[in-house]
mmCIF file of C-alpha atoms in Angstrom:
data_model
loop_
_atom_site.group_PDB
_atom_site.id
_atom_site.type_symbol
_atom_site.label_atom_id
_atom_site.label_comp_id
_atom_site.label_asym_id
_atom_site.label_seq_id
_atom_site.Cartn_x
_atom_site.Cartn_y
_atom_site.Cartn_z
ATOM 1 C CA MET A 1 -44.800 -165.858 -111.284
ATOM 2 C CA ARG A 2 -44.326 -169.078 -109.347
ATOM 3 C CA GLY A 3 -44.725 -172.120 -111.560
ATOM 4 C CA ILE A 4 -43.860 -170.299 -114.787
ATOM 5 C CA GLY A 5 -40.962 -171.770 -116.761
ATOM 6 C CA LEU A 6 -37.929 -169.492 -116.950
ATOM 7 C CA HIS A 7 -37.751 -169.759 -120.731
ATOM 8 C CA LYS A 8 -41.204 -168.131 -120.927
ATOM 9 C CA LEU A 9 -39.837 -165.024 -119.188
ATOM 10 C CA THR A 10 -36.977 -164.505 -121.602
ATOM 11 C CA LYS A 11 -36.672 -163.640 -125.264
ATOM 12 C CA LEU A 12 -34.715 -166.857 -125.769
ATOM 13 C CA THR A 13 -35.987 -170.228 -126.838
ATOM 14 C CA LEU A 14 -35.961 -173.162 -124.450
ATOM 15 C CA GLU A 15 -32.810 -174.560 -126.031
ATOM 16 C CA GLU A 16 -31.079 -171.177 -125.880
ATOM 17 C CA THR A 17 -32.146 -170.747 -122.230
ATOM 18 C CA MET A 18 -30.680 -174.155 -121.294
ATOM 19 C CA ASP A 19 -27.396 -173.314 -123.021
ATOM 20 C CA VAL A 20 -27.197 -170.017 -121.100
ATOM 21 C CA LEU A 21 -27.979 -171.843 -117.804
ATOM 22 C CA LYS A 22 -25.176 -174.343 -118.440
ATOM 23 C CA THR A 23 -22.743 -171.537 -119.184
ATOM 24 C CA GLY A 24 -23.912 -169.609 -116.106
ATOM 25 C CA ALA A 25 -23.535 -172.650 -113.850
ATOM 26 C CA ALA A 26 -19.902 -172.884 -114.957
ATOM 27 C CA SER A 27 -19.135 -169.161 -114.506
ATOM 28 C CA SER A 28 -21.458 -168.523 -111.482
ATOM 29 C CA SER A 29 -23.299 -165.717 -113.304
ATOM 30 C CA MET A 30 -25.284 -165.077 -116.450
ATOM 31 C CA GLU A 31 -27.406 -162.478 -118.175
ATOM 32 C CA LEU A 32 -30.850 -163.085 -119.705
ATOM 33 C CA PRO A 33 -32.838 -160.773 -121.993
ATOM 34 C CA MET A 34 -36.159 -160.649 -120.133
ATOM 35 C CA ILE A 35 -39.469 -159.924 -121.859
ATOM 36 C CA ALA A 36 -41.771 -157.160 -120.670
ATOM 37 C CA MET A 37 -44.897 -158.412 -118.901
ATOM 38 C CA GLN A 38 -48.316 -156.884 -119.538
ATOM 39 C CA GLY A 39 -48.369 -153.239 -118.516
ATOM 40 C CA ALA A 40 -44.609 -153.052 -117.987
ATOM 41 C CA SER A 41 -42.087 -150.940 -119.796
ATOM 42 C CA VAL A 42 -39.096 -152.287 -121.689
ATOM 43 C CA VAL A 43 -36.971 -154.534 -119.443
ATOM 44 C CA ARG A 44 -33.226 -154.484 -119.677
ATOM 45 C CA PRO A 45 -31.252 -157.751 -119.592
ATOM 46 C CA THR A 46 -31.131 -159.095 -116.015
ATOM 47 C CA LEU A 47 -27.958 -160.339 -114.359
ATOM 48 C CA PHE A 48 -28.284 -163.499 -112.293
ATOM 49 C CA ARG A 49 -25.897 -165.092 -109.863
ATOM 50 C CA VAL A 50 -25.955 -168.848 -110.394
ATOM 51 C CA ALA A 51 -25.379 -171.522 -107.739
ATOM 52 C CA LEU A 52 -25.430 -175.238 -108.472
ATOM 53 C CA LEU A 53 -26.154 -177.236 -105.306
ATOM 54 C CA ARG A 54 -26.018 -180.998 -104.954
ATOM 55 C CA SER A 55 -28.133 -182.913 -102.459
ATOM 56 C CA SER A 56 -28.477 -186.654 -101.839
ATOM 57 C CA ALA A 57 -32.201 -186.170 -101.287
ATOM 58 C CA LEU A 58 -33.016 -183.618 -104.008
ATOM 59 C CA GLY A 59 -30.232 -184.205 -106.516
ATOM 60 C CA GLN A 60 -28.743 -181.248 -108.391
ATOM 61 C CA ARG A 61 -30.572 -177.940 -108.069
ATOM 62 C CA LEU A 62 -29.751 -174.706 -109.846
ATOM 63 C CA TYR A 63 -30.469 -171.460 -107.928
ATOM 64 C CA LEU A 64 -30.707 -168.074 -109.656
ATOM 65 C CA LEU A 65 -30.291 -164.967 -107.523
ATOM 66 C CA THR A 66 -31.019 -161.441 -108.709
ATOM 67 C CA GLN A 67 -29.358 -158.337 -107.320
ATOM 68 C CA ASP A 68 -32.345 -157.830 -105.016
ATOM 69 C CA HIS A 69 -31.893 -161.337 -103.645
ATOM 70 C CA LEU A 70 -28.196 -160.745 -103.121
ATOM 71 C CA LYS A 71 -28.841 -157.453 -101.364
ATOM 72 C CA ALA A 72 -31.364 -159.059 -99.000
ATOM 73 C CA ALA A 73 -29.019 -161.976 -98.319
ATOM 74 C CA ALA A 74 -26.109 -159.617 -97.679
ATOM 75 C CA GLU A 75 -28.229 -157.596 -95.251
ATOM 76 C CA ALA A 76 -29.334 -160.749 -93.429
ATOM 77 C CA LEU A 77 -25.735 -161.966 -93.285
ATOM 78 C CA GLY A 78 -24.643 -158.579 -91.951
ATOM 79 C CA GLN A 79 -27.264 -158.725 -89.213
ATOM 80 C CA MET A 80 -26.153 -162.241 -88.290
ATOM 81 C CA ASN A 81 -22.540 -161.123 -88.074
ATOM 82 C CA ARG A 82 -23.462 -158.119 -85.934
ATOM 83 C CA ARG A 83 -25.478 -160.335 -83.601
ATOM 84 C CA ARG A 84 -22.647 -162.839 -83.422
ATOM 85 C CA VAL A 85 -20.169 -160.099 -82.492
ATOM 86 C CA ALA A 86 -22.578 -158.751 -79.851
ATOM 87 C CA ALA A 87 -23.139 -162.251 -78.444
ATOM 88 C CA ARG A 88 -19.390 -162.859 -78.364
ATOM 89 C CA ASN A 89 -18.861 -159.599 -76.473
ATOM 90 C CA ASP A 90 -21.644 -160.475 -74.026
ATOM 91 C CA LEU A 91 -20.139 -163.924 -73.484
ATOM 92 C CA ALA A 92 -16.722 -162.399 -72.819
ATOM 93 C CA GLN A 93 -18.259 -160.053 -70.243
ATOM 94 C CA ILE A 94 -20.112 -162.934 -68.569
ATOM 95 C CA GLU A 95 -16.935 -165.012 -68.430
ATOM 96 C CA ALA A 96 -15.056 -162.090 -66.891
ATOM 97 C CA ARG A 97 -17.801 -161.640 -64.300
ATOM 98 C CA LEU A 98 -17.733 -165.362 -63.508
ATOM 99 C CA VAL A 99 -13.974 -165.222 -62.987
ATOM 100 C CA ASN A 100 -14.357 -162.217 -60.681
ATOM 101 C CA LEU A 101 -17.215 -163.902 -58.837
ATOM 102 C CA HIS A 102 -15.175 -167.062 -58.399
ATOM 103 C CA ALA A 103 -12.277 -165.034 -56.994
ATOM 104 C CA SER A 104 -14.689 -163.248 -54.641
ATOM 105 C CA LEU A 105 -16.116 -166.569 -53.465
ATOM 106 C CA ILE A 106 -12.658 -167.928 -52.731
ATOM 107 C CA ALA A 107 -11.800 -164.755 -50.793
ATOM 108 C CA MET A 108 -15.062 -164.934 -48.834
ATOM 109 C CA GLU A 109 -14.547 -168.608 -48.012
ATOM 110 C CA SER A 110 -11.008 -167.903 -46.855
ATOM 111 C CA PHE A 111 -12.194 -164.958 -44.744
ATOM 112 C CA ALA A 112 -15.020 -166.982 -43.171
ATOM 113 C CA HIS A 113 -12.611 -169.775 -42.322
ATOM 114 C CA GLN A 114 -10.026 -167.424 -40.802
ATOM 115 C CA ALA A 115 -12.594 -165.291 -38.953
ATOM 116 C CA SER A 116 -14.310 -168.329 -37.462
ATOM 117 C CA HIS A 117 -10.989 -169.756 -36.363
ATOM 118 C CA ASP A 118 -9.818 -166.469 -34.824
ATOM 119 C CA LEU A 119 -13.098 -165.886 -32.976
ATOM 120 C CA ARG A 120 -12.755 -169.104 -31.031
ATOM 121 C CA THR A 121 -9.707 -167.882 -29.098
ATOM 122 C CA PRO A 122 -11.373 -164.887 -27.396
ATOM 123 C CA LEU A 123 -14.533 -166.930 -26.846
ATOM 124 C CA SER A 124 -12.523 -169.614 -25.094
ATOM 125 C CA THR A 125 -10.945 -166.895 -22.950
ATOM 126 C CA ILE A 126 -14.362 -165.447 -22.059
ATOM 127 C CA SER A 127 -15.746 -168.876 -21.147
ATOM 128 C CA GLY A 128 -12.687 -169.687 -19.055
ATOM 129 C CA MET A 129 -12.788 -166.367 -17.208
ATOM 130 C CA LEU A 130 -16.515 -166.766 -16.481
ATOM 131 C CA GLN A 131 -15.863 -170.194 -15.032
ATOM 132 C CA LEU A 132 -12.931 -168.890 -12.983
ATOM 133 C CA PHE A 133 -14.978 -165.935 -11.722
ATOM 134 C CA ALA A 134 -17.821 -168.228 -10.649
ATOM 135 C CA SER A 135 -15.491 -170.593 -8.805
ATOM 136 C CA ARG A 136 -13.674 -167.809 -6.903
ATOM 137 C CA PHE A 137 -16.393 -165.285 -6.263
ATOM 138 C CA GLY A 138 -19.583 -167.257 -6.777
ATOM 139 C CA ASP A 139 -20.229 -167.827 -3.070
ATOM 140 C CA GLY A 140 -20.436 -164.102 -2.433
ATOM 141 C CA LEU A 141 -22.721 -163.307 -5.364
ATOM 142 C CA PRO A 142 -26.447 -162.731 -4.906
ATOM 143 C CA GLU A 143 -28.946 -164.861 -6.788
ATOM 144 C CA LYS A 144 -29.290 -162.196 -9.469
ATOM 145 C CA GLY A 145 -25.517 -162.266 -10.005
ATOM 146 C CA HIS A 146 -25.595 -166.031 -10.618
ATOM 147 C CA GLU A 147 -28.440 -165.485 -13.060
ATOM 148 C CA TYR A 148 -26.357 -162.963 -14.998
ATOM 149 C CA LEU A 149 -23.407 -165.371 -15.041
ATOM 150 C CA ASN A 150 -25.592 -168.153 -16.447
ATOM 151 C CA VAL A 151 -26.872 -165.826 -19.190
ATOM 152 C CA MET A 152 -23.296 -164.907 -20.143
ATOM 153 C CA ARG A 153 -22.239 -168.561 -20.157
ATOM 154 C CA ARG A 154 -25.095 -169.543 -22.444
ATOM 155 C CA ALA A 155 -24.355 -166.617 -24.757
ATOM 156 C CA ALA A 156 -20.670 -167.556 -24.934
ATOM 157 C CA GLU A 157 -21.598 -171.186 -25.587
ATOM 158 C CA GLN A 158 -24.015 -170.215 -28.368
ATOM 159 C CA MET A 159 -21.398 -167.955 -29.943
ATOM 160 C CA ASP A 160 -18.847 -170.762 -29.763
ATOM 161 C CA ASN A 161 -21.306 -173.147 -31.429
ATOM 162 C CA LEU A 162 -21.968 -170.593 -34.146
ATOM 163 C CA THR A 163 -18.267 -170.062 -34.869
ATOM 164 C CA CYS A 164 -17.757 -173.842 -34.955
ATOM 165 C CA ASP A 165 -20.585 -174.152 -37.472
ATOM 166 C CA PHE A 166 -19.116 -171.294 -39.510
ATOM 167 C CA LEU A 167 -15.751 -173.037 -39.460
ATOM 168 C CA GLU A 168 -17.357 -176.307 -40.525
ATOM 169 C CA HIS A 169 -19.288 -174.601 -43.324
ATOM 170 C CA ALA A 170 -16.177 -172.805 -44.564
ATOM 171 C CA ARG A 171 -14.292 -176.090 -44.518
ATOM 172 C CA SER A 172 -17.057 -177.754 -46.540
ATOM 173 C CA ALA A 173 -16.818 -175.007 -49.177
ATOM 174 C CA SER A 174 -13.039 -174.739 -49.417
ATOM 175 C CA ALA A 175 -11.623 -178.156 -48.525
ATOM 176 C CA GLU A 176 -10.221 -180.134 -51.438
ATOM 177 C CA VAL A 177 -12.510 -182.936 -52.578
ATOM 178 C CA ALA A 178 -9.908 -185.709 -52.620
ATOM 179 C CA ALA A 179 -12.385 -188.505 -53.213
ATOM 180 C CA GLU A 180 -11.646 -192.086 -52.330
ATOM 181 C CA PRO A 181 -13.756 -195.234 -51.908
ATOM 182 C CA VAL A 182 -15.629 -195.087 -48.589
ATOM 183 C CA ASN A 183 -17.690 -197.865 -47.047
ATOM 184 C CA LEU A 184 -20.932 -196.014 -46.392
ATOM 185 C CA ARG A 185 -22.404 -198.541 -43.965
ATOM 186 C CA ALA A 186 -19.225 -198.673 -41.866
ATOM 187 C CA MET A 187 -19.167 -194.882 -41.581
ATOM 188 C CA LEU A 188 -22.851 -194.843 -40.626
ATOM 189 C CA GLU A 189 -22.160 -197.341 -37.851
ATOM 190 C CA ASP A 190 -19.281 -195.183 -36.632
ATOM 191 C CA VAL A 191 -21.430 -192.040 -36.544
ATOM 192 C CA ARG A 192 -24.219 -193.954 -34.786
ATOM 193 C CA ARG A 193 -21.856 -195.005 -31.988
ATOM 194 C CA ASP A 194 -20.941 -191.373 -31.407
ATOM 195 C CA LEU A 195 -24.579 -190.270 -31.346
ATOM 196 C CA GLN A 196 -25.683 -193.003 -28.955
ATOM 197 C CA ASN A 197 -23.216 -191.951 -26.267
ATOM 198 C CA GLY A 198 -25.376 -190.940 -23.334
ATOM 199 C CA LEU A 199 -28.516 -192.483 -24.839
ATOM 200 C CA THR A 200 -29.970 -195.838 -23.852
ATOM 201 C CA PRO A 201 -31.787 -198.291 -26.155
ATOM 202 C CA GLU A 202 -34.972 -197.163 -24.423
ATOM 203 C CA ASP A 203 -34.349 -193.618 -25.633
ATOM 204 C CA MET A 204 -33.822 -194.416 -29.302
ATOM 205 C CA ASP A 205 -34.394 -197.197 -31.829
ATOM 206 C CA PHE A 206 -31.744 -196.928 -34.550
ATOM 207 C CA ARG A 207 -31.834 -199.301 -37.545
ATOM 208 C CA ILE A 208 -29.675 -199.538 -40.680
ATOM 209 C CA THR A 209 -31.082 -201.629 -43.527
ATOM 210 C CA GLY A 210 -29.896 -202.392 -47.033
ATOM 211 C CA PRO A 211 -26.702 -203.809 -48.516
ATOM 212 C CA SER A 212 -23.299 -202.393 -47.753
ATOM 213 C CA SER A 213 -22.187 -199.945 -50.440
ATOM 214 C CA THR A 214 -19.087 -198.009 -51.408
ATOM 215 C CA VAL A 215 -19.210 -194.384 -52.556
ATOM 216 C CA MET A 216 -16.560 -192.043 -53.889
ATOM 217 C CA ALA A 217 -16.224 -189.229 -51.347
ATOM 218 C CA GLU A 218 -13.855 -187.142 -49.275
ATOM 219 C CA PRO A 219 -14.169 -189.054 -45.948
ATOM 220 C CA THR A 220 -14.136 -186.023 -43.626
ATOM 221 C CA LEU A 221 -16.801 -184.196 -45.617
ATOM 222 C CA LEU A 222 -18.981 -187.297 -45.928
ATOM 223 C CA ARG A 223 -18.788 -187.841 -42.173
ATOM 224 C CA MET A 224 -19.795 -184.201 -41.709
ATOM 225 C CA VAL A 225 -22.969 -184.802 -43.761
ATOM 226 C CA LEU A 226 -23.895 -187.999 -41.910
ATOM 227 C CA ALA A 227 -23.234 -186.477 -38.487
ATOM 228 C CA ASN A 228 -25.420 -183.460 -39.289
ATOM 229 C CA LEU A 229 -28.326 -185.484 -40.686
ATOM 230 C CA LEU A 230 -28.331 -188.084 -37.916
ATOM 231 C CA GLY A 231 -27.641 -185.434 -35.266
ATOM 232 C CA ASN A 232 -30.700 -183.498 -36.415
ATOM 233 C CA ALA A 233 -32.834 -186.615 -36.013
ATOM 234 C CA VAL A 234 -31.750 -186.771 -32.366
ATOM 235 C CA LYS A 235 -31.964 -183.023 -31.792
ATOM 236 C CA TYR A 236 -35.483 -182.631 -33.198
ATOM 237 C CA ARG A 237 -37.006 -185.757 -31.644
ATOM 238 C CA HIS A 238 -40.616 -185.516 -30.521
ATOM 239 C CA PRO A 239 -40.929 -185.084 -26.732
ATOM 240 C CA GLU A 240 -43.934 -187.395 -26.483
ATOM 241 C CA ARG A 241 -42.647 -190.476 -28.316
ATOM 242 C CA ARG A 242 -39.616 -192.722 -28.381
ATOM 243 C CA LEU A 243 -37.227 -191.722 -31.137
ATOM 244 C CA CYS A 244 -37.019 -194.122 -34.077
ATOM 245 C CA VAL A 245 -34.431 -193.549 -36.795
ATOM 246 C CA GLU A 246 -34.285 -195.786 -39.864
ATOM 247 C CA VAL A 247 -31.419 -195.549 -42.325
ATOM 248 C CA MET A 248 -31.927 -197.291 -45.676
ATOM 249 C CA LEU A 249 -29.287 -197.982 -48.325
ATOM 250 C CA ARG A 250 -30.145 -198.971 -51.880
ATOM 251 C CA SER A 251 -28.625 -198.966 -55.371
ATOM 252 C CA ASP A 252 -30.353 -198.359 -58.681
ATOM 253 C CA PRO A 253 -29.379 -199.894 -62.057
ATOM 254 C CA ASP A 254 -27.570 -196.670 -63.044
ATOM 255 C CA GLY A 255 -25.086 -197.159 -60.203
ATOM 256 C CA ILE A 256 -26.401 -194.325 -58.030
ATOM 257 C CA GLU A 257 -26.346 -195.146 -54.320
ATOM 258 C CA THR A 258 -29.221 -193.657 -52.316
ATOM 259 C CA LEU A 259 -29.186 -192.991 -48.583
ATOM 260 C CA THR A 260 -32.531 -192.341 -46.872
ATOM 261 C CA ILE A 261 -32.744 -191.216 -43.237
ATOM 262 C CA SER A 262 -36.245 -191.298 -41.743
ATOM 263 C CA ASP A 263 -37.270 -190.352 -38.209
ATOM 264 C CA ASN A 264 -40.462 -189.929 -36.213
ATOM 265 C CA GLY A 265 -39.453 -186.617 -34.717
ATOM 266 C CA SER A 266 -41.030 -183.178 -34.879
ATOM 267 C CA GLY A 267 -40.695 -182.865 -38.656
ATOM 268 C CA PHE A 268 -41.076 -179.473 -40.329
ATOM 269 C CA ASP A 269 -43.585 -177.439 -42.305
ATOM 270 C CA PRO A 270 -43.661 -179.034 -45.803
ATOM 271 C CA LYS A 271 -44.265 -175.594 -47.343
ATOM 272 C CA ARG A 272 -40.769 -174.599 -46.183
ATOM 273 C CA ALA A 273 -38.965 -177.643 -47.561
ATOM 274 C CA GLU A 274 -37.104 -175.581 -50.190
ATOM 275 C CA GLU A 275 -35.556 -173.212 -47.638
ATOM 276 C CA ILE A 276 -34.434 -175.838 -45.155
ATOM 277 C CA PHE A 277 -30.976 -176.056 -46.767
ATOM 278 C CA LEU A 278 -30.372 -172.276 -46.734
ATOM 279 C CA PRO A 279 -27.975 -170.776 -44.150
ATOM 280 C CA PHE A 280 -29.463 -169.490 -40.879
ATOM 281 C CA ARG A 281 -32.888 -170.993 -41.599
ATOM 282 C CA ARG A 282 -34.162 -172.476 -38.351
ATOM 283 C CA LEU A 283 -37.612 -174.021 -38.683
ATOM 284 C CA HIS A 284 -37.865 -174.817 -34.949
ATOM 285 C CA ALA A 285 -37.333 -171.740 -32.800
ATOM 286 C CA SER A 286 -37.793 -173.796 -29.619
ATOM 287 C CA VAL A 287 -34.668 -175.906 -30.291
ATOM 288 C CA GLU A 288 -31.241 -174.327 -29.993
ATOM 289 C CA GLY A 289 -29.188 -174.220 -33.147
ATOM 290 C CA THR A 290 -27.434 -171.978 -35.631
ATOM 291 C CA GLY A 291 -29.198 -172.992 -38.846
ATOM 292 C CA MET A 292 -25.913 -173.902 -40.562
ATOM 293 C CA GLY A 293 -25.912 -177.712 -40.374
ATOM 294 C CA LEU A 294 -28.156 -178.512 -43.329
ATOM 295 C CA SER A 295 -26.611 -175.691 -45.363
ATOM 296 C CA THR A 296 -23.230 -177.359 -44.811
ATOM 297 C CA CYS A 297 -24.706 -180.697 -45.953
ATOM 298 C CA ALA A 298 -26.024 -179.077 -49.131
ATOM 299 C CA GLU A 299 -22.637 -177.476 -49.843
ATOM 300 C CA VAL A 300 -20.770 -180.773 -49.415
ATOM 301 C CA CYS A 301 -23.269 -182.528 -51.692
ATOM 302 C CA ARG A 302 -22.946 -179.794 -54.317
ATOM 303 C CA ARG A 303 -19.167 -180.059 -54.397
ATOM 304 C CA HIS A 304 -19.338 -183.839 -54.786
ATOM 305 C CA GLY A 305 -22.034 -183.677 -57.454
ATOM 306 C CA TRP A 306 -24.596 -185.393 -55.210
ATOM 307 C CA ALA A 307 -28.234 -184.417 -54.707
ATOM 308 C CA ILE A 308 -29.983 -183.967 -51.364
ATOM 309 C CA SER A 309 -33.668 -183.507 -50.598
ATOM 310 C CA ALA A 310 -35.960 -183.303 -47.565
ATOM 311 C CA SER A 311 -39.640 -184.010 -47.016
ATOM 312 C CA SER A 312 -42.046 -183.999 -44.090
ATOM 313 C CA ASP A 313 -45.752 -183.925 -43.393
ATOM 314 C CA GLY A 314 -45.141 -181.661 -40.402
ATOM 315 C CA GLU A 315 -46.371 -184.226 -37.863
ATOM 316 C CA SER A 316 -44.862 -187.697 -38.086
ATOM 317 C CA GLY A 317 -41.176 -186.892 -38.680
ATOM 318 C CA ALA A 318 -38.841 -186.088 -41.551
ATOM 319 C CA ASN A 319 -37.132 -187.869 -44.441
ATOM 320 C CA PHE A 320 -33.778 -186.922 -45.945
ATOM 321 C CA ASN A 321 -32.413 -188.437 -49.144
ATOM 322 C CA VAL A 322 -28.858 -188.240 -50.442
ATOM 323 C CA TYR A 323 -28.173 -189.477 -53.981
ATOM 324 C CA PHE A 324 -24.509 -190.386 -54.469
ATOM 325 C CA SER A 325 -23.717 -189.988 -58.160
ATOM 326 C CA ASN A 326 -20.416 -190.609 -59.889
ATOM 327 C CA LEU A 327 -17.842 -188.018 -58.798
ATOM 328 C CA HIS A 328 -16.325 -188.065 -62.301
ATOM 329 C CA ARG A 329 -19.502 -186.460 -63.637
ATOM 330 C CA ALA A 330 -19.247 -183.799 -60.957
ATOM 331 C CA ARG A 331 -15.656 -183.055 -61.985
ATOM 332 C CA GLN A 332 -16.763 -182.613 -65.605
ATOM 333 C CA LYS A 333 -19.507 -180.236 -64.451
ATOM 334 C CA GLU A 334 -17.036 -178.158 -62.445
ATOM 335 C CA GLN A 335 -14.637 -177.963 -65.401
ATOM 336 C CA ASN A 336 -17.445 -176.796 -67.700
ATOM 337 C CA ASN A 337 -18.584 -174.147 -65.187
ATOM 338 C CA PRO A 338 -15.679 -171.939 -63.933
ATOM 339 C CA ILE A 339 -17.675 -170.683 -60.939
ATOM 340 C CA PHE A 340 -17.598 -174.205 -59.467
ATOM 341 C CA SER A 341 -13.975 -174.996 -60.293
ATOM 342 C CA GLU A 342 -11.261 -175.199 -57.684
#
């Protein structure tokens, strides 16, 4: 029936049909005496709902809806409403779960911080007593006894390092990000001086290139990131070559400061680059460590809204990049996502 004029489907003339349409547009409904098509029985007058729509592109358009149309539209509208109610209920459940998850994360961070802090006291006592025992009774111990003492000392030292790393990680996750302008180059120089204690220029070549830049950061947390990244370069240096560390600073037109730390150390398997920032992931079993340093760096970067990445070919060293974005954007992200809010 598409393309057939409406007046040809009614018992009315064209003029009469137009008059009825005008009246129907004013009252939102009308009734037309329809003719019976070939093979059809007598048709009763049909009631139409009338809608006059105005469009800047199409002008005025008159829509006629039969009861079948209205029924289908009502059913579609009912389905939409039911889906909207279901989606609203699902969203409410998700928001409640996010709130509970956020509370759980805060409790876990608080527990990790307190547990790490409390563990250090007995560990300090154990280390002190081992040292006192060795000084008083060490002369009378057999060689095997000294061996056992050394094993216990190393175990206590490793446990102390692990609790310190736990404490540092908990601090990175729970400390308030009270950002302030920080001179990145000055802090890098400060961290370098600490790392070079005990090392001679023959042991390490350390260069910082690029213009001085200022980033918005919590100073203690930023120093934690720099100390971990530069400390790893020293820790994982290659035994057969002189360590070279190059730190590059650059700015892009969008105002994002980029820090790149490159070394010629042992590097890591490039296939495991994605897991290097996960807790307890140690890619070099031969070097002592807890596997928490890079995880702490990733957590600090996340809370500031920065990005961090790592790459290596597995032979000639490693590269770490930190992209310092605007902290205001990070605050907006945290406000829009309750799980990241403070």
